[in-house]
PDB file of C-alpha atoms and ligand atoms in Angstrom:
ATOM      1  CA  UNK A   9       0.000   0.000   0.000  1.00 43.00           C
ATOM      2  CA  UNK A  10       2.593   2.462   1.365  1.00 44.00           C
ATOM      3  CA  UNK A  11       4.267   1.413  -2.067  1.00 45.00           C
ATOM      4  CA  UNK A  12       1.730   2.533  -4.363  1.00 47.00           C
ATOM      5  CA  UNK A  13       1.025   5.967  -2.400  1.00 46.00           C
ATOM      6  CA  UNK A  14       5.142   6.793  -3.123  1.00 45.00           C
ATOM      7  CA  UNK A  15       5.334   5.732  -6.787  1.00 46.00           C
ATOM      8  CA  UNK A  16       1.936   7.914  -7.095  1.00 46.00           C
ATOM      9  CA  UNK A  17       3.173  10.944  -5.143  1.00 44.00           C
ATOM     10  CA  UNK A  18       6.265  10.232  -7.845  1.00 44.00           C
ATOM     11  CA  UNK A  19       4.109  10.484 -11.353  1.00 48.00           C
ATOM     12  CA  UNK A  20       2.172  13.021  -9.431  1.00 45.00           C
ATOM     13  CA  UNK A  21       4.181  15.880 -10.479  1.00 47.00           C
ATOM     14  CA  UNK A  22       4.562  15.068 -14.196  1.00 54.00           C
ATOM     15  CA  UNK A  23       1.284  13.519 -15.330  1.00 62.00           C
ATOM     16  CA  UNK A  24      -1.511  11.854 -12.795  1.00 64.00           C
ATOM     17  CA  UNK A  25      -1.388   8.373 -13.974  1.00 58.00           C
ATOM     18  CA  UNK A  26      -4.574   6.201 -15.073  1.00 67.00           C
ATOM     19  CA  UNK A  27      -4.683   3.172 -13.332  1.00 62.00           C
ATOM     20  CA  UNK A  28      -7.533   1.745 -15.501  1.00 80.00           C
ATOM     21  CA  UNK A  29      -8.371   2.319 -18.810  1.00 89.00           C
ATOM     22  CA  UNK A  30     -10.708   5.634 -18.419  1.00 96.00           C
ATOM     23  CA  UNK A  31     -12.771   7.430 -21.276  1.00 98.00           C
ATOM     24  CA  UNK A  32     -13.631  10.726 -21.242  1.00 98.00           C
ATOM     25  CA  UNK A  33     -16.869  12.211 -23.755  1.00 98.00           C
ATOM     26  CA  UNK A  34     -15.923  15.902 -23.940  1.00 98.00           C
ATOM     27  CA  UNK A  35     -19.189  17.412 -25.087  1.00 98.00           C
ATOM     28  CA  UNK A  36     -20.666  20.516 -25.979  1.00 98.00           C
ATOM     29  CA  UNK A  37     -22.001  23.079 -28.912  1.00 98.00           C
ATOM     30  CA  UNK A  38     -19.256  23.987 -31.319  1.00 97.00           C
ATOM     31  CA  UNK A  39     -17.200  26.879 -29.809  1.00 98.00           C
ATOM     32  CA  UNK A  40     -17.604  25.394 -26.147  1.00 98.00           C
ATOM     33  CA  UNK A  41     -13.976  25.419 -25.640  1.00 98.00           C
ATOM     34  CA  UNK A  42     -13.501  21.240 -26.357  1.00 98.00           C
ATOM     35  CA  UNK A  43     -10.629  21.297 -28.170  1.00 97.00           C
ATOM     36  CA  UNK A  44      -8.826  24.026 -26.078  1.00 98.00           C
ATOM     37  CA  UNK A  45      -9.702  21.829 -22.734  1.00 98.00           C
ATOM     38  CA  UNK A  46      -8.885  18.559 -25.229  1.00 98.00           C
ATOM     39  CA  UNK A  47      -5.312  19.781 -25.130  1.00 98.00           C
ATOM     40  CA  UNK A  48      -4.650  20.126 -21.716  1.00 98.00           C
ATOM     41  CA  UNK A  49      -6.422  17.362 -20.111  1.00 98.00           C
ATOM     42  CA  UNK A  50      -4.666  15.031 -22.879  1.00 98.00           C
ATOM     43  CA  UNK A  51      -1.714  16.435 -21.450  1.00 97.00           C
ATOM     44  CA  UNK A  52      -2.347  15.793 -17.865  1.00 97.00           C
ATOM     45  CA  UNK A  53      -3.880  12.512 -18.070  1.00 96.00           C
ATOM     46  CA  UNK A  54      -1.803  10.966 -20.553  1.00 96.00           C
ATOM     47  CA  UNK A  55      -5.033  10.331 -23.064  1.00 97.00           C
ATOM     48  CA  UNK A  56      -5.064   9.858 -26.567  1.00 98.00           C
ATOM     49  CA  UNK A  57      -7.246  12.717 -28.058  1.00 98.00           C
ATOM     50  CA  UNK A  58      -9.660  11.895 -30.630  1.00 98.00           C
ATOM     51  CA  UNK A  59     -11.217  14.500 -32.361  1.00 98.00           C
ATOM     52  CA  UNK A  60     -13.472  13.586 -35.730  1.00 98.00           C
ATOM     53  CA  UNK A  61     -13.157  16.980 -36.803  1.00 96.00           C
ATOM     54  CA  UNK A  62      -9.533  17.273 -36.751  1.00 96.00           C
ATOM     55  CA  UNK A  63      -9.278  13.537 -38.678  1.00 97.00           C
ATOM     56  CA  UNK A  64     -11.610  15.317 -41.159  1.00 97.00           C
ATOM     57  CA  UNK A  65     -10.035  18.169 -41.710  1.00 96.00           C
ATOM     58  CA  UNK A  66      -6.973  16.164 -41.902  1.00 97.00           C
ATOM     59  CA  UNK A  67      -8.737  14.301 -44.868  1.00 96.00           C
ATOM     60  CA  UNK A  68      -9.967  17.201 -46.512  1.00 96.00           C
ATOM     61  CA  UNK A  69      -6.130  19.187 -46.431  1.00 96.00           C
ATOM     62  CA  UNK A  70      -4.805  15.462 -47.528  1.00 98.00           C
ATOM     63  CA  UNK A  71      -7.473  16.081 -50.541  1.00 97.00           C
ATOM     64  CA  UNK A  72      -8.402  12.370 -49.973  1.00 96.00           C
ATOM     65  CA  UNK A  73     -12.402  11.187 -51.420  1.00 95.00           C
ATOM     66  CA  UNK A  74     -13.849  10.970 -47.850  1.00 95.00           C
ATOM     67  CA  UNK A  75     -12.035  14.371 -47.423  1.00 96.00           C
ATOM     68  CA  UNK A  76     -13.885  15.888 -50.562  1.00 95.00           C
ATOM     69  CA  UNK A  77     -17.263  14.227 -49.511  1.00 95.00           C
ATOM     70  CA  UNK A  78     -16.472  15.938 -45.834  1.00 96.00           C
ATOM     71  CA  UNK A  79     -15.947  18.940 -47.155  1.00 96.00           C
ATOM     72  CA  UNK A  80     -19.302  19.522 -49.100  1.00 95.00           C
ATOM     73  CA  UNK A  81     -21.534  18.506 -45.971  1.00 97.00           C
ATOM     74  CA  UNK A  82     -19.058  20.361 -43.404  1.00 96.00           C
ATOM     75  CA  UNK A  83     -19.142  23.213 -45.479  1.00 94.00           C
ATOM     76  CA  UNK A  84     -23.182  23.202 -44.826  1.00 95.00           C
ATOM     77  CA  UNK A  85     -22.588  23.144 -41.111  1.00 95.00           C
ATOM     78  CA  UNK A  86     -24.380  19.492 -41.383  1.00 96.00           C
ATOM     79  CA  UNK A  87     -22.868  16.158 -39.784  1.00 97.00           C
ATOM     80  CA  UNK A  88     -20.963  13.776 -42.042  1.00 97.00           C
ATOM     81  CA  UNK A  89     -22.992  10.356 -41.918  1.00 97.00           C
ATOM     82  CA  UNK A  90     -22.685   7.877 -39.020  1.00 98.00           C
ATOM     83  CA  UNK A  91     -21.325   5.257 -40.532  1.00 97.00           C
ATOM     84  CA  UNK A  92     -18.320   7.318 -41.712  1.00 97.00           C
ATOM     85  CA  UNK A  93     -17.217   8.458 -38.483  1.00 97.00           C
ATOM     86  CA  UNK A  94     -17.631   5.095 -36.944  1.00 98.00           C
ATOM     87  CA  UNK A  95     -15.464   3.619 -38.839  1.00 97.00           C
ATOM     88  CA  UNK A  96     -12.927   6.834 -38.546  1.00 97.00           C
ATOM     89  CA  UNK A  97     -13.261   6.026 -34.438  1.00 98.00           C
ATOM     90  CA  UNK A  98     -12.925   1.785 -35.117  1.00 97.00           C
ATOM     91  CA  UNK A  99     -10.193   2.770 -36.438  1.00 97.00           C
ATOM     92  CA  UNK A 100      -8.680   5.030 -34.591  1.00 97.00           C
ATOM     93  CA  UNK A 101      -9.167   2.822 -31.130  1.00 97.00           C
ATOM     94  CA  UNK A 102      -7.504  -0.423 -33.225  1.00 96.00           C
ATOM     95  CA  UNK A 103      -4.835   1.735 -33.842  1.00 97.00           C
ATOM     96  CA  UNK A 104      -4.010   2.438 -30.015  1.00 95.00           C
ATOM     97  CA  UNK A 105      -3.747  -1.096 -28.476  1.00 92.00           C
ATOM     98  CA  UNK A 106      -1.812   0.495 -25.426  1.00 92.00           C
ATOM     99  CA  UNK A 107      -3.951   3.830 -24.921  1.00 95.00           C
ATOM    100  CA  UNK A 108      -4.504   4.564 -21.373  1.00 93.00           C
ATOM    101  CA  UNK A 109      -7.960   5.868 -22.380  1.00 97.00           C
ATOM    102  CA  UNK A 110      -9.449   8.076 -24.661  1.00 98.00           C
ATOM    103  CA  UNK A 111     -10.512  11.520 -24.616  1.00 98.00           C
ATOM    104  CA  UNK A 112     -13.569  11.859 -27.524  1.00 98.00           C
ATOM    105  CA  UNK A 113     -14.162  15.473 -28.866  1.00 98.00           C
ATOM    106  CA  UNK A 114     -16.565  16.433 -31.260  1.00 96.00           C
ATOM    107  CA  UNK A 115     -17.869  12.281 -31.134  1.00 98.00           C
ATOM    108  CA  UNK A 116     -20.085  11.184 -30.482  1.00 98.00           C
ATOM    109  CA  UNK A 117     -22.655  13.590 -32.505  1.00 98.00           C
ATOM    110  CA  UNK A 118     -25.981  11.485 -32.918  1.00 98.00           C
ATOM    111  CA  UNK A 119     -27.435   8.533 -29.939  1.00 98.00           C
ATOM    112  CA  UNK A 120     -27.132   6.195 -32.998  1.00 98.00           C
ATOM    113  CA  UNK A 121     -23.340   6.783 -33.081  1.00 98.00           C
ATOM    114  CA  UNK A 122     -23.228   6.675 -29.200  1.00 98.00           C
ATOM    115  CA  UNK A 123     -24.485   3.614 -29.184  1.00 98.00           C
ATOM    116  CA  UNK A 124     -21.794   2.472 -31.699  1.00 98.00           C
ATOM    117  CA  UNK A 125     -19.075   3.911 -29.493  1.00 98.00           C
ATOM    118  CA  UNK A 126     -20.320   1.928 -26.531  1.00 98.00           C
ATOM    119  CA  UNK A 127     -20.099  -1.590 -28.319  1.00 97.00           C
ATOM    120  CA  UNK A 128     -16.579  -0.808 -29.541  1.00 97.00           C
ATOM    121  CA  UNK A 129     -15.500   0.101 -25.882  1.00 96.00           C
ATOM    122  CA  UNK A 130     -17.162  -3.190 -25.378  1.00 95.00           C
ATOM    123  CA  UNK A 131     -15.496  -5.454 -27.433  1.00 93.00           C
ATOM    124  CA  UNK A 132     -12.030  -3.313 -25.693  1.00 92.00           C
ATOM    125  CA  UNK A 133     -13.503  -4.660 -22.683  1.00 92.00           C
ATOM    126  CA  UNK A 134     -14.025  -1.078 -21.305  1.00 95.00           C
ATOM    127  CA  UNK A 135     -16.487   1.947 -21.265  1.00 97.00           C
ATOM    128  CA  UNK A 136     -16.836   5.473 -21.211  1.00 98.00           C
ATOM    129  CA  UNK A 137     -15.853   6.460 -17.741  1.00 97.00           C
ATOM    130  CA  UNK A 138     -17.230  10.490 -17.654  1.00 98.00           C
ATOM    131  CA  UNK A 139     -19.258  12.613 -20.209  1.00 98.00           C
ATOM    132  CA  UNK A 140     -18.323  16.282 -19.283  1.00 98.00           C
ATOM    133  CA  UNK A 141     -21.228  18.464 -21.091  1.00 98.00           C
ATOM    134  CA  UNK A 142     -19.725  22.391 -21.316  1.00 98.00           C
ATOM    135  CA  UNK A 143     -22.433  25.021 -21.033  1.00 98.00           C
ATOM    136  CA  UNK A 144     -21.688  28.317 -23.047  1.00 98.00           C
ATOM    137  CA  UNK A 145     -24.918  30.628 -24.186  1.00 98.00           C
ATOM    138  CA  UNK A 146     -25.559  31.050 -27.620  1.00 96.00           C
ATOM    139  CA  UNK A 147     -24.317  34.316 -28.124  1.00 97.00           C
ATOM    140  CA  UNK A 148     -21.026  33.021 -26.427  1.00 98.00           C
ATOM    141  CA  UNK A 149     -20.660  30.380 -29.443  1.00 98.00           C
ATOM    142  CA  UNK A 150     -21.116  32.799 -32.168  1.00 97.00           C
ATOM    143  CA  UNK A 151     -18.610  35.446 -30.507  1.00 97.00           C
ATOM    144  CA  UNK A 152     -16.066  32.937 -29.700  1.00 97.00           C
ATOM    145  CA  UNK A 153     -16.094  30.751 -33.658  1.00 97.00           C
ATOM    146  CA  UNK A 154     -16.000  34.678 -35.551  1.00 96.00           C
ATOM    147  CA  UNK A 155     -12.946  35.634 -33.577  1.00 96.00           C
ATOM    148  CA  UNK A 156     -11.618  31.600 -34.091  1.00 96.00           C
ATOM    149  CA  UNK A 157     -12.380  32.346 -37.803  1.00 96.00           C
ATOM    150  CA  UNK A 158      -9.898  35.151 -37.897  1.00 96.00           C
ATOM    151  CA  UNK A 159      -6.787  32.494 -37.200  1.00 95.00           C
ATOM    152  CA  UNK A 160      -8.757  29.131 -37.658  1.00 93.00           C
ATOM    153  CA  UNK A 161      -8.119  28.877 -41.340  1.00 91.00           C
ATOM    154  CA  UNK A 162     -11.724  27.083 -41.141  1.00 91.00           C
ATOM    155  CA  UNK A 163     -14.132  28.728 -43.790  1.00 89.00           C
ATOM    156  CA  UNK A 164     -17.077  26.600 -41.512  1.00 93.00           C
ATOM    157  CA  UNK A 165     -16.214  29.600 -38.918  1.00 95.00           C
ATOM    158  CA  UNK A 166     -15.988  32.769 -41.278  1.00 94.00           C
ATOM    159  CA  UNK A 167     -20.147  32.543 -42.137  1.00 94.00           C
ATOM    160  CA  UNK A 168     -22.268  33.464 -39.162  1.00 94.00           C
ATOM    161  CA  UNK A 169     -24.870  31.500 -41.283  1.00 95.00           C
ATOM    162  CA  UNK A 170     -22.731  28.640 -40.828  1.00 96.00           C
ATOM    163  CA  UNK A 171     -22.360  28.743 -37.963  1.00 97.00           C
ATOM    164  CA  UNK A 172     -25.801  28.914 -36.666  1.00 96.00           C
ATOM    165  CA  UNK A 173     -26.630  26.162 -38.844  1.00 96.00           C
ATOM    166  CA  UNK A 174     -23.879  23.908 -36.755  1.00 97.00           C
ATOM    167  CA  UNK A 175     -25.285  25.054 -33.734  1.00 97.00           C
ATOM    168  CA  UNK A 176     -29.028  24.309 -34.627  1.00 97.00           C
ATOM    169  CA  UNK A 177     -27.573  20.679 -35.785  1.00 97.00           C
ATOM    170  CA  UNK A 178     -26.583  20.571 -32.546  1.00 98.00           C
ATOM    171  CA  UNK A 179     -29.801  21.064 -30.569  1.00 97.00           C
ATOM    172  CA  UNK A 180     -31.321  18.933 -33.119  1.00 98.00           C
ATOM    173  CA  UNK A 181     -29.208  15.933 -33.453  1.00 98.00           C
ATOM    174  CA  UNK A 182     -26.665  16.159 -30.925  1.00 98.00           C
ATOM    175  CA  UNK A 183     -28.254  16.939 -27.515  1.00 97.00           C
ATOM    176  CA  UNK A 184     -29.211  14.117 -27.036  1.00 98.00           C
ATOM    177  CA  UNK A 185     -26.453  12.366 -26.502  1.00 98.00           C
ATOM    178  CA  UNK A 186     -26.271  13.869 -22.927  1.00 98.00           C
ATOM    179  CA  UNK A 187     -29.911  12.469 -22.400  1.00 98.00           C
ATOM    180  CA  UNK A 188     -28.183   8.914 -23.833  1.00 98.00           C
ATOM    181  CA  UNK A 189     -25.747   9.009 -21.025  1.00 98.00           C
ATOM    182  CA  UNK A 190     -28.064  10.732 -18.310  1.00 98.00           C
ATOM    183  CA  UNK A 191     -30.071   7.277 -18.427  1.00 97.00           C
ATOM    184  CA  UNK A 192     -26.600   5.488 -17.013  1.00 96.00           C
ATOM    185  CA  UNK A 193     -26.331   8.418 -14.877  1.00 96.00           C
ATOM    186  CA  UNK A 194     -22.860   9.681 -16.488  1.00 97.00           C
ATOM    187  CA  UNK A 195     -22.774  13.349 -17.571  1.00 98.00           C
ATOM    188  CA  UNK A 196     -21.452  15.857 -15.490  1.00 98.00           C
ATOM    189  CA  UNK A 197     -22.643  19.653 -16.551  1.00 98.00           C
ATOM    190  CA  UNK A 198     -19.469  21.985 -16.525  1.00 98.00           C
ATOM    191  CA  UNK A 199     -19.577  25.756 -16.419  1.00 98.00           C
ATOM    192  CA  UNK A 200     -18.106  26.570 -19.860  1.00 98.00           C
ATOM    193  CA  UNK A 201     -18.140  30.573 -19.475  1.00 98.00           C
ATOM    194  CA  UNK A 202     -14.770  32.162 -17.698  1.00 98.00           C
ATOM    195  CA  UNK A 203     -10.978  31.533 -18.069  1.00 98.00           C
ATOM    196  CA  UNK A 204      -9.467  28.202 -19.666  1.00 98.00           C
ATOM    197  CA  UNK A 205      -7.815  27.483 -16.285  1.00 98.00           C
ATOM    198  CA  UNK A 206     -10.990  27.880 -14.356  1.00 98.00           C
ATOM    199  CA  UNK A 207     -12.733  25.963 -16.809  1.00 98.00           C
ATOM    200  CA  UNK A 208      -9.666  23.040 -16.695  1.00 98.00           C
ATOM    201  CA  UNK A 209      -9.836  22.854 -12.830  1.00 98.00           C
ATOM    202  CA  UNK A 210     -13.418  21.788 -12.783  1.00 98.00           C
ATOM    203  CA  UNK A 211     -13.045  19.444 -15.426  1.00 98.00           C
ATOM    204  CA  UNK A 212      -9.837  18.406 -13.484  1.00 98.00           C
ATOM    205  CA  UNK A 213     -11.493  18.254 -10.407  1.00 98.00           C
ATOM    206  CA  UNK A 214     -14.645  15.448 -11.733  1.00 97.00           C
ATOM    207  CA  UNK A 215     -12.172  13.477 -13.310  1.00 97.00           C
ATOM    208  CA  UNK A 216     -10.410  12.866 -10.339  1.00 95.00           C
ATOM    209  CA  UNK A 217     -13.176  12.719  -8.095  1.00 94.00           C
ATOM    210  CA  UNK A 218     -14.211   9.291 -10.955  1.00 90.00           C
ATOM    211  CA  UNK A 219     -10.795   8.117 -10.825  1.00 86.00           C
TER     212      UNK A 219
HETATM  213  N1  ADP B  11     -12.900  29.629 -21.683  1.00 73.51           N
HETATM  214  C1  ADP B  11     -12.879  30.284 -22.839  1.00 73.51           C
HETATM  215  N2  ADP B  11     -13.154  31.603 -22.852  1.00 73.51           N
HETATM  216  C2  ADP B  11     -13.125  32.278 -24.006  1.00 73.51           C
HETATM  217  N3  ADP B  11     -12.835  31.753 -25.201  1.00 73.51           N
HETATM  218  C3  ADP B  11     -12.551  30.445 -25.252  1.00 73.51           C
HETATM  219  C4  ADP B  11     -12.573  29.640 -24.091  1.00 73.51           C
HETATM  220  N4  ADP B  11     -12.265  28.374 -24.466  1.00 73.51           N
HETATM  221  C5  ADP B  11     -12.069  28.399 -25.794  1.00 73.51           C
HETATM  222  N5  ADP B  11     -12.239  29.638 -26.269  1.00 73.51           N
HETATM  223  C6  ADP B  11     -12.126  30.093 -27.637  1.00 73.51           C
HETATM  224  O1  ADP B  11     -13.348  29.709 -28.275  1.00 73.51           O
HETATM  225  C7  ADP B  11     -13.110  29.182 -29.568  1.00 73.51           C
HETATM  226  C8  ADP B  11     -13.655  27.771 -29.673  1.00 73.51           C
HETATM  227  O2  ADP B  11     -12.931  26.923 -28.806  1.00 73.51           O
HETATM  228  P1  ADP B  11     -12.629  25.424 -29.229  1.00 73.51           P
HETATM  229  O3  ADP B  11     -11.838  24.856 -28.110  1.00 73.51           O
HETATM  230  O4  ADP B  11     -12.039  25.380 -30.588  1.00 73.51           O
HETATM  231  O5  ADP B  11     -14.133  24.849 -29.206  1.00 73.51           O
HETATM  232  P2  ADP B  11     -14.764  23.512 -29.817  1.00 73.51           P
HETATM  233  O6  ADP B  11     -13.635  22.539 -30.042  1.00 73.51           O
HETATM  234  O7  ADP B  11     -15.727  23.068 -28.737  1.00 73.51           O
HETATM  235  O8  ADP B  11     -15.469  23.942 -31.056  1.00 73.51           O
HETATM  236  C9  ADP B  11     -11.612  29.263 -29.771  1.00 73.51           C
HETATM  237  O9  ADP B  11     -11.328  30.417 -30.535  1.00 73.51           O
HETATM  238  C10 ADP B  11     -11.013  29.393 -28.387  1.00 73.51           C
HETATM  239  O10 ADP B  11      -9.854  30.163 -28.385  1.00 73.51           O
HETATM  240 MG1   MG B  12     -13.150  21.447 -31.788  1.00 73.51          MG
END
């Protein structure tokens, strides 16, 4: 016992080790602040990030087909079909054998590929540990994906029409993930509005308090 308290005191002060295998849904409208908080809880927890937007936009730069089938529908602010992204995450998760756990931004979008997600973790032997649900009012979202449209490079964040299209997909389709998870009582609601750091401590703070 005394053992395991020193070697964790030890990793304490570089990275908090996983002892498990622990998932983490980071979920929330477009412009929540996922891929900022992505970063640093990756970081801290040692996670491997997976972001479907970033693999898409990875495809699209790459000029591959799926990229130029992406591109149209992400250019709409409309969700690329299930079964693509699915088998982006598949994947993705048999390309990580060793992954301490996975931090999922931006997936999953729809219940139907929820429930996907869950029978891969399955098969993996493992679950999703957390969902962490960011609250930001709407006219937070808009503010925050102009100005990321400035640097982004993302023409999805330039349109204001765009964007309220992605965020209307989102009440419509999305949402209801959290309900999905609510019925295994697993979503935690996180402030989403004030500084990164205050934003990363509570996250911090209900991951370890799972752990
Ligand atoms: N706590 C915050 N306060 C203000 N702006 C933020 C905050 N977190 C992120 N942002 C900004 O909001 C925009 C969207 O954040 P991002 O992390 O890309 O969101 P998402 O991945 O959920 O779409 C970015 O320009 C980012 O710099
Ligand atoms: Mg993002």
């Amino acid at each position: 016992m005394e053992t395991v308290l020193v070697a964790r005191c030890i990793f304490a002060t570089q990275a908090t080790p996983l002892l498990t295998m622990f998932n983490i849904i980071l979920f929330g409208p477009p412009g929540s602040g996922k891929g900022t908080q992505s970063e640093m809880l990756i970081a801290k927890y040692g996670l491997i990030h997976l972001s479907t937007g970033d693999i898409l936009r990875k495809e699209i730069a790459a000029g591959t087909p799926l990229g130029l089938e992406a591109k149209s529908i992400m250019d709409k602010g409309e969700l690329v079909p299930d079964e693509v992204v699915i088998g982006m995450i598949s994947s993705a998760l048999e390309a990580n054998p060793e992954a301490k756990g996975f931090l999922f931004d931006g997936f999953p979008r729809t219940t139907a590929q929820a429930s996907a997600l869950d029978k891969l973790l399955q098969l993996k032997g493992t679950e999703i540990g957390i969902v962490l649900a960011l609250e930001v009012s709407e006219e937070e979202l808009v503010k925050r994906l102009l100005n990321r449209g400035l640097t982004s490079g993302r023409s999805d964040d330039t349109n204001e029409v765009v964007i309220t299209a992605r965020i209307a997909e989102y009440r419509k389709k999305t949402s209801a993930v959290a309900d999905y998870y609510q019925q295994f009582d697993k979503v935690k609601n996180i402030q989403g509005e004030g500084s990164v750091e205050e934003i990363f401590t509570l996250l911090s703070n209900e991951i370890d308090s799972r752990l």
